[in-house]
Amino acid sequence: MALSERKPAVPAERLVAEMVPPPRFSGVSFGSYLPDPTQPSQQQAVGVLEEFAAGLNAAEAPKRGWFRKAKPPQGPAGVYLDGGYGVGKTHLLASLWHAAPGPKAFGTFVELTNLVGALGFQQAVRTLSGHKLLCIDEFELDDPGDTVLVSTLLSRLVEAGVKLAATSNTLPEKLGEGRFAAADFMREIQGLSANFRTVRIDGQDYRHRGLPAAPAPYTDEQVTERAGRAPGASLDDFAALLDHLSAVHPSRYGALLDDVHAVFLRGVRPVEDQSTALRLVVLADRMYDRELPITASGIPFDQVFSEEMLKGGYRKKYLRAVSRLVALARDSAK
């Protein structure tokens, strides 16, 4: 099959139903998180989130007496995970989701804005207000309009008693040696700042601890031949796939990968413009979520984005995409 020939349609109901951790994190827990022993903040973050989950579960415990009114969960309305890419923030966020009582929802910032766009603001508020926990991965600060929209949504949800947990994704001028600027995130969510407890997570990208650089690409012929032998394989020319992504809304990139078990790409080349690069970032995230190994010819994935792009306003996104694409390319060689 060719991804560049697919035109998926995603109804709003599916967007709501799929607000769960992606397949890569469907079975994670606090116990399966492997903190770096040289970074104490990672183990400390586990403790904070376990305590947060315990508070949510305590609120669900049955109360004695016929007329005793249940008390709302104590503590902050939200927890914000502040750290660089590859330190396991998504793993911890998904672990919190699994440990918490339902109803609950999990999604990236982009998926949340897509949900609001599909349902409308008021219906999104009504849909999520009955939840006990909303987890937002990769909260982005590079689109002021979307950020204010979600900030307003979160304010309404906190008023309804929904607990929040988030990880962040900021512009490079707000980074400090690879770490996020929590204060800027707090300002963006305006009046919610006092309700969030910030949890700092330091460390290096776990995907590349002690591992070599990106694997050498295959030839076009090798990619085609391997795709022909792999069940559930997609096979595309890289340029054609990038062109096709411009005609598919990013909210549908997950559906684009339905029933795909391995991705094969011919002719990977440098991405020339920012819009195309950002679409590739979203696709890389969805492929990584689904643990799809990538077999590719052309250039290695650590050369896809130019030095100029890696120093620009979306540096953090590009570095995360490179990290994930390289990891998936390694998976194909196993």
Coordinates of C-alpha atoms in Angstrom, one line a residue:
M1 CA 0.0 0.0 0.0
A2 CA 1.1 3.6 -0.5
L3 CA 0.4 6.2 2.1
S4 CA 0.4 8.9 -0.6
E5 CA -2.7 7.3 -2.1
R6 CA -4.7 7.3 1.1
K7 CA -7.3 9.9 2.0
P8 CA -8.7 9.0 5.4
A9 CA -11.8 10.6 6.9
V10 CA -11.9 10.8 10.7
P11 CA -15.3 11.6 12.3
A12 CA -15.4 13.6 15.6
E13 CA -16.5 10.5 17.5
R14 CA -13.3 8.7 16.6
L15 CA -11.3 11.7 17.9
V16 CA -13.0 11.4 21.3
A17 CA -12.7 7.6 21.4
E18 CA -9.0 7.7 20.6
M19 CA -8.1 10.1 23.4
V20 CA -6.0 7.4 25.1
P21 CA -2.2 6.8 25.2
P22 CA -0.8 5.7 21.9
P23 CA 0.0 2.0 21.3
R24 CA 3.7 2.5 22.3
F25 CA 2.5 3.5 25.7
S26 CA -0.5 1.4 26.1
G27 CA 1.0 -0.9 28.7
V28 CA 3.4 1.4 30.5
S29 CA 3.4 2.0 34.3
F30 CA 5.5 3.9 36.9
G31 CA 7.2 0.6 37.5
S32 CA 8.3 0.2 33.9
Y33 CA 9.9 3.6 33.8
L34 CA 13.7 3.2 34.0
P35 CA 15.1 6.4 35.5
D36 CA 18.7 7.4 34.7
P37 CA 20.6 6.7 38.0
T38 CA 22.7 9.8 37.3
Q39 CA 19.6 12.0 37.2
P40 CA 17.8 12.0 40.6
S41 CA 15.0 14.3 39.3
Q42 CA 13.7 11.4 37.2
Q43 CA 13.0 9.2 40.2
Q44 CA 11.6 12.2 42.1
A45 CA 9.2 12.8 39.2
V46 CA 7.9 9.3 39.6
G47 CA 7.2 9.9 43.3
V48 CA 5.3 13.1 42.6
L49 CA 3.1 11.5 39.9
E50 CA 2.4 8.5 42.1
E51 CA 1.2 10.8 44.8
F52 CA -0.9 12.7 42.3
A53 CA -2.5 9.4 41.1
A54 CA -3.1 8.3 44.7
G55 CA -5.0 11.6 45.3
L56 CA -7.3 10.9 42.4
N57 CA -8.0 7.3 43.5
A58 CA -8.6 8.4 47.1
A59 CA -11.3 10.7 45.9
E60 CA -13.0 7.6 44.3
A61 CA -13.0 5.7 47.6
P62 CA -16.5 5.0 49.0
K63 CA -17.5 7.3 51.9
R64 CA -19.1 6.0 55.1
G65 CA -22.5 7.3 56.0
W66 CA -25.6 7.9 53.9
F67 CA -25.4 11.7 53.7
R68 CA -21.7 12.4 53.8
K69 CA -20.7 14.5 50.8
A70 CA -17.6 13.4 48.9
K71 CA -14.8 15.9 49.1
P72 CA -13.0 16.9 45.9
P73 CA -9.4 15.7 45.4
Q74 CA -6.9 17.7 47.5
G75 CA -3.8 19.2 46.1
P76 CA -3.0 21.1 42.9
A77 CA -5.3 21.1 39.9
G78 CA -2.5 20.0 37.7
V79 CA 1.0 18.7 37.3
Y80 CA 3.4 20.1 34.7
L81 CA 6.4 18.0 33.5
D82 CA 9.3 20.2 32.6
G83 CA 12.2 18.6 30.8
G84 CA 14.1 18.0 27.6
Y85 CA 13.2 15.6 24.9
G86 CA 13.8 11.9 25.4
V87 CA 13.7 12.0 29.2
G88 CA 10.5 9.9 29.4
K89 CA 7.9 12.6 30.0
T90 CA 5.3 10.9 27.7
H91 CA 6.0 7.5 29.4
L92 CA 5.3 9.1 32.8
L93 CA 2.2 11.0 31.6
A94 CA 0.8 7.8 30.2
S95 CA 1.6 6.0 33.4
L96 CA -0.3 8.6 35.3
W97 CA -3.3 8.1 33.0
H98 CA -3.2 4.3 33.5
A99 CA -3.0 4.7 37.3
A100 CA -5.9 7.2 37.5
P101 CA -9.6 6.4 37.7
G102 CA -11.9 7.1 34.7
P103 CA -13.4 8.7 32.9
K104 CA -10.1 10.2 31.6
A105 CA -8.6 11.5 28.4
F106 CA -5.1 11.6 26.9
G107 CA -3.9 13.5 23.8
T108 CA -1.3 15.8 22.4
F109 CA -1.9 19.5 22.3
V110 CA -2.5 19.3 18.5
E111 CA -5.1 16.5 19.0
L112 CA -6.9 18.6 21.7
T113 CA -7.1 21.6 19.3
N114 CA -8.4 19.2 16.6
L115 CA -11.1 17.9 19.0
V116 CA -12.2 21.5 19.8
G117 CA -12.3 22.2 16.1
A118 CA -14.4 19.1 15.4
L119 CA -16.9 19.5 18.3
G120 CA -17.0 23.2 18.8
F121 CA -15.8 24.9 22.0
Q122 CA -18.9 24.5 24.1
Q123 CA -19.4 20.8 23.1
A124 CA -15.8 20.1 23.9
V125 CA -16.2 21.6 27.3
R126 CA -19.3 19.5 28.0
T127 CA -17.6 16.4 26.7
L128 CA -14.5 16.7 28.8
S129 CA -16.1 18.3 32.0
G130 CA -17.2 14.9 33.2
H131 CA -13.6 13.6 33.2
K132 CA -11.5 13.2 36.3
L133 CA -8.2 13.6 34.5
L134 CA -7.0 15.2 31.2
C135 CA -3.4 14.5 30.1
I136 CA -1.9 16.8 27.5
D137 CA 1.3 15.8 25.8
E138 CA 3.6 18.2 24.0
F139 CA 1.8 21.4 25.0
E140 CA 2.9 23.9 22.4
L141 CA 3.6 27.6 22.7
D142 CA 4.3 28.4 19.0
D143 CA 0.7 29.2 18.0
P144 CA -0.7 32.0 20.3
G145 CA -4.3 31.5 18.9
D146 CA -4.4 27.8 19.7
T147 CA -2.7 28.3 23.0
V148 CA -5.2 30.9 24.2
L149 CA -8.0 28.6 23.0
V150 CA -6.8 25.7 25.0
S151 CA -6.0 27.9 28.0
T152 CA -9.6 29.0 28.1
L153 CA -10.7 25.4 27.7
L154 CA -8.5 24.3 30.6
S155 CA -9.9 27.1 32.8
R156 CA -13.4 25.9 32.2
L157 CA -12.4 22.3 33.0
V158 CA -10.6 23.2 36.2
E159 CA -13.8 25.0 37.3
A160 CA -15.6 21.7 36.6
G161 CA -13.2 19.8 38.9
V162 CA -11.1 18.1 36.1
K163 CA -7.5 17.5 37.1
L164 CA -4.8 18.2 34.6
A165 CA -1.3 16.9 33.7
A166 CA 0.9 18.2 30.9
T167 CA 4.2 18.0 29.2
S168 CA 5.5 21.0 27.2
N169 CA 7.1 21.8 23.9
T170 CA 8.5 25.4 23.6
L171 CA 10.4 27.6 21.3
P172 CA 14.2 27.5 21.6
E173 CA 14.6 31.0 22.9
K174 CA 12.7 29.8 26.0
L175 CA 14.9 26.8 26.5
G176 CA 17.7 26.6 29.0
E177 CA 20.3 24.0 27.9
G178 CA 17.6 21.8 26.5
R179 CA 15.2 22.3 29.4
F180 CA 11.7 23.9 29.1
A181 CA 10.8 27.3 30.6
A182 CA 8.0 26.4 33.0
A183 CA 7.2 30.1 33.7
D184 CA 6.4 30.8 30.1
F185 CA 4.0 27.9 30.0
M186 CA 2.3 29.1 33.2
R187 CA 1.8 32.6 31.7
E188 CA 0.2 31.1 28.6
I189 CA -2.4 29.3 30.7
Q190 CA -3.0 32.6 32.5
G191 CA -5.0 32.2 35.7
L192 CA -4.3 28.5 36.0
S193 CA -0.6 29.0 37.0
A194 CA -1.2 28.8 40.7
N195 CA -3.0 25.4 40.3
F196 CA 0.0 23.7 38.7
R197 CA 2.9 21.9 40.4
T198 CA 6.0 22.0 38.2
V199 CA 8.1 18.8 38.1
R200 CA 11.5 19.2 36.6
I201 CA 13.0 16.2 34.8
D202 CA 16.6 16.4 33.7
G203 CA 18.6 13.9 31.6
Q204 CA 19.7 12.9 28.1
D205 CA 17.6 11.4 25.4
Y206 CA 17.1 7.8 26.4
R207 CA 16.7 6.7 22.8
H208 CA 20.3 7.4 22.2
R209 CA 22.1 6.6 25.4
G210 CA 25.2 4.7 24.3
L211 CA 23.8 4.0 20.8
P212 CA 25.5 4.8 17.5
A213 CA 24.4 7.5 15.0
A214 CA 21.6 7.0 12.5
P215 CA 22.0 3.7 10.5
A216 CA 23.2 3.8 7.0
P217 CA 20.4 4.0 4.4
Y218 CA 19.5 1.1 2.1
T219 CA 19.4 1.3 -1.7
D220 CA 16.1 2.0 -3.5
E221 CA 16.2 -1.6 -4.8
Q222 CA 16.7 -3.0 -1.2
V223 CA 13.8 -0.9 0.1
T224 CA 11.5 -2.1 -2.6
E225 CA 12.5 -5.7 -2.2
R226 CA 12.1 -5.7 1.6
A227 CA 8.7 -4.0 1.3
G228 CA 7.5 -6.8 -0.9
R229 CA 8.3 -9.4 1.7
A230 CA 6.9 -7.5 4.8
P231 CA 3.3 -8.0 5.8
G232 CA 1.4 -4.7 6.3
A233 CA 4.0 -2.7 4.6
S234 CA 3.6 0.8 3.1
L235 CA 5.9 1.8 0.2
D236 CA 6.3 5.4 -0.9
D237 CA 8.7 7.8 -2.6
F238 CA 9.6 10.3 0.1
A239 CA 8.9 13.3 -2.1
A240 CA 5.5 12.0 -3.1
L241 CA 4.6 11.3 0.5
L242 CA 5.6 14.9 1.6
D243 CA 3.5 16.3 -1.2
H244 CA 0.5 14.2 -0.2
L245 CA 0.8 15.3 3.5
S246 CA -0.1 18.9 2.4
A247 CA -3.5 17.6 1.3
V248 CA -4.3 15.7 4.5
H249 CA -5.1 17.5 7.8
P250 CA -2.6 16.6 10.5
S251 CA -5.4 15.3 12.7
R252 CA -5.8 12.4 10.1
Y253 CA -2.1 11.3 10.0
G254 CA -2.9 8.6 12.6
A255 CA -5.7 7.2 10.4
L256 CA -3.3 7.4 7.4
L257 CA -1.3 4.7 9.2
D258 CA -4.3 2.4 9.9
D259 CA -3.3 -1.3 9.3
V260 CA 0.3 -0.3 8.5
H261 CA 3.0 -2.4 10.3
A262 CA 6.1 -1.2 8.7
V263 CA 7.0 1.9 6.6
F264 CA 9.3 1.8 3.6
L265 CA 10.6 5.1 2.0
R266 CA 12.6 5.6 -1.2
G267 CA 14.8 8.6 -1.7
V268 CA 14.8 10.4 1.6
R269 CA 16.2 13.9 1.0
P270 CA 16.6 17.2 2.9
V271 CA 13.3 19.0 3.5
E272 CA 13.4 22.4 2.0
D273 CA 10.6 24.4 3.6
Q274 CA 9.2 24.9 7.0
S275 CA 5.6 23.9 6.4
T276 CA 6.7 20.6 4.9
A277 CA 9.1 20.0 7.7
L278 CA 6.4 20.6 10.4
R279 CA 4.1 18.1 8.6
L280 CA 6.9 15.6 8.7
V281 CA 7.3 16.2 12.4
V282 CA 3.6 15.3 13.0
L283 CA 3.9 12.1 10.8
A284 CA 7.0 11.1 12.7
D285 CA 5.2 11.4 16.0
R286 CA 2.3 9.2 14.8
M287 CA 4.7 6.6 13.4
Y288 CA 6.6 6.6 16.6
D289 CA 3.4 6.2 18.7
R290 CA 2.6 3.1 16.7
E291 CA 6.2 1.7 16.8
L292 CA 6.4 1.4 13.0
P293 CA 9.9 0.5 11.9
I294 CA 11.2 2.6 8.9
T295 CA 13.3 1.2 6.1
A296 CA 14.6 4.0 3.9
S297 CA 17.0 4.9 1.1
G298 CA 18.5 8.3 0.5
I299 CA 20.1 10.3 3.3
P300 CA 20.1 9.3 7.0
F301 CA 17.3 10.8 9.0
D302 CA 19.7 12.9 11.1
Q303 CA 20.3 15.0 7.9
V304 CA 16.7 15.6 7.0
F305 CA 16.5 19.0 8.6
S306 CA 19.0 21.7 7.7
E307 CA 21.3 23.4 10.3
E308 CA 19.3 26.6 9.8
M309 CA 16.1 24.8 10.7
L310 CA 17.7 23.2 13.8
K311 CA 18.7 26.7 15.0
G312 CA 15.3 28.3 14.2
G313 CA 12.0 28.7 15.9
Y314 CA 11.0 25.1 15.7
R315 CA 14.3 23.6 16.8
K316 CA 12.7 21.5 19.6
K317 CA 10.2 19.9 17.3
Y318 CA 12.9 19.0 14.7
L319 CA 15.2 17.5 17.3
R320 CA 12.4 15.3 18.6
A321 CA 11.5 14.2 15.1
V322 CA 15.1 13.3 14.3
S323 CA 15.4 11.4 17.6
R324 CA 12.2 9.4 16.8
L325 CA 12.9 8.8 13.1
V326 CA 16.4 7.5 13.9
A327 CA 15.0 5.2 16.6
L328 CA 12.5 3.8 14.1
A329 CA 15.2 3.3 11.5
R330 CA 17.2 1.3 14.0
D331 CA 14.2 -0.8 14.7
S332 CA 14.0 -1.8 11.0
A333 CA 17.6 -3.2 11.2
K334 CA 16.9 -5.5 14.1

